[in-house]
C-alpha angles and dihedrals in degrees: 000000000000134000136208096246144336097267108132093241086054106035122012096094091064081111092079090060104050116109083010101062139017100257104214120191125160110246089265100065102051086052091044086050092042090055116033099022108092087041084053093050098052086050094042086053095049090059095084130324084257103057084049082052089063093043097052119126091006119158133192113229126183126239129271096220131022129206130192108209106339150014143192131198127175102224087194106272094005129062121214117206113204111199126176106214098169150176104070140088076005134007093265114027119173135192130212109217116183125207087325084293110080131051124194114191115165110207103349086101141012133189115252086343127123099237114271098245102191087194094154112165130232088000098054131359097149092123107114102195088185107060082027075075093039081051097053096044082060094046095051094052094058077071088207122188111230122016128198110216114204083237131031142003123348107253140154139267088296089071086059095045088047091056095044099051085046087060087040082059096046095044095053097040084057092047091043090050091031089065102043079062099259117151120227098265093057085043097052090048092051087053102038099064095046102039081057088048094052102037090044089160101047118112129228096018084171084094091064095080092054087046090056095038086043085050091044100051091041078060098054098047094031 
């Protein structure tokens, strides 16, 4: 049993699975979970009662086995390749490819969805939108056949091409306004108004604003 990232919705169900299953993560993401999971939970609480209902009794479990870059399992007949490829959309990202047809990215991408930018600060500021855009490119290029998005519909590589020229988009916009001398917040309410007018059908535009504030701040840093 593995999962794309620590994030509760992804992997805090990993419970169900100890003593029953090998739990494989790459050594990223126990340290990620060691040291962000207990703050995520309580946020995660906080969302809606119901959300705190579903995460009642949860409990964070390490891994049975830990990988550094890569990873390999037969799965009998069918062979799963774990890569970590953070940071991106978190500090340890990994992806599940079987048997070269078949990508699994977590949240790298979603499907109709404005790209969940977990930019927190102080408490986490680990996204990293530029090589988010490096990772897609490579993930693009492995031209799977069918790719699993941590949110939405199952689609193809054009899933993966539609949310990295969204972050092109995003990246460029910040630079272009970052250099004309506007702060992040200017620059979040300029791009926000247009990134909802081009991408009409996308869902949860409320995570432009922390892209572009997650973009803003790598610039200035950068």
């Amino acid at each position: 049993m593995t999962v794309t990232h620590f994030h509760p919705e992804h992997g805090f169900g990993a419970q169900a699975f100890k003593g029953a299953a090998t739990i494989v993560y790459n050594r990223g993401q126990r340290e990620e979970l060691h040291r962000k999971g207990s703050a995520y939970i309580d946020m995660f609480r906080g969302m809606s009662p119901a959300i705190a209902a579903e995460l009642e009794g949860v409990e964070l479990v390490d891994p049975d086995l830990v990988y550094e870059d890569r990873a390999e399992i037969d799965l009998g007949g069918r062979t799963a390749v774990l890569r970590t490829v953070g940071p991106a959309h978190t500090a340890s990202d990994q992806t599940v490819l079987i048997d070269d047809r078949v990508l699994f990215g977590g949240d790298l991408f979603e499907t109709r969805i404005f790209p969940i930018t977990p930019y927190f600060p102080p408490y986490d500021i680990d996204v990293d939108g530029p090589r988010w855009i490096t990772v897609l490119d490579q993930l693009a290029s492995l031209d799977a056949e069918i790719v699993v998005p941590g949110h939405g519909e199952v689609a193809d590589t054009s899933l993966i091409r539609d949310v990295r020229d969204y972050l092109t988009y995003i990246r460029d916009e910040v630079e272009r306004l970052r250099t004309g001398g506007a702060s992040a917040d200017e620059a979040s309410a300029t791009i926000d108004k247009a990134a909802r007018e081009r991408w009409s059908t996308w869902e949860h535009p409320e995570w432009i604003g922390l892209a572009v504030q997650a973009f803003h701040a790598a610039g200035s840093t950068g």
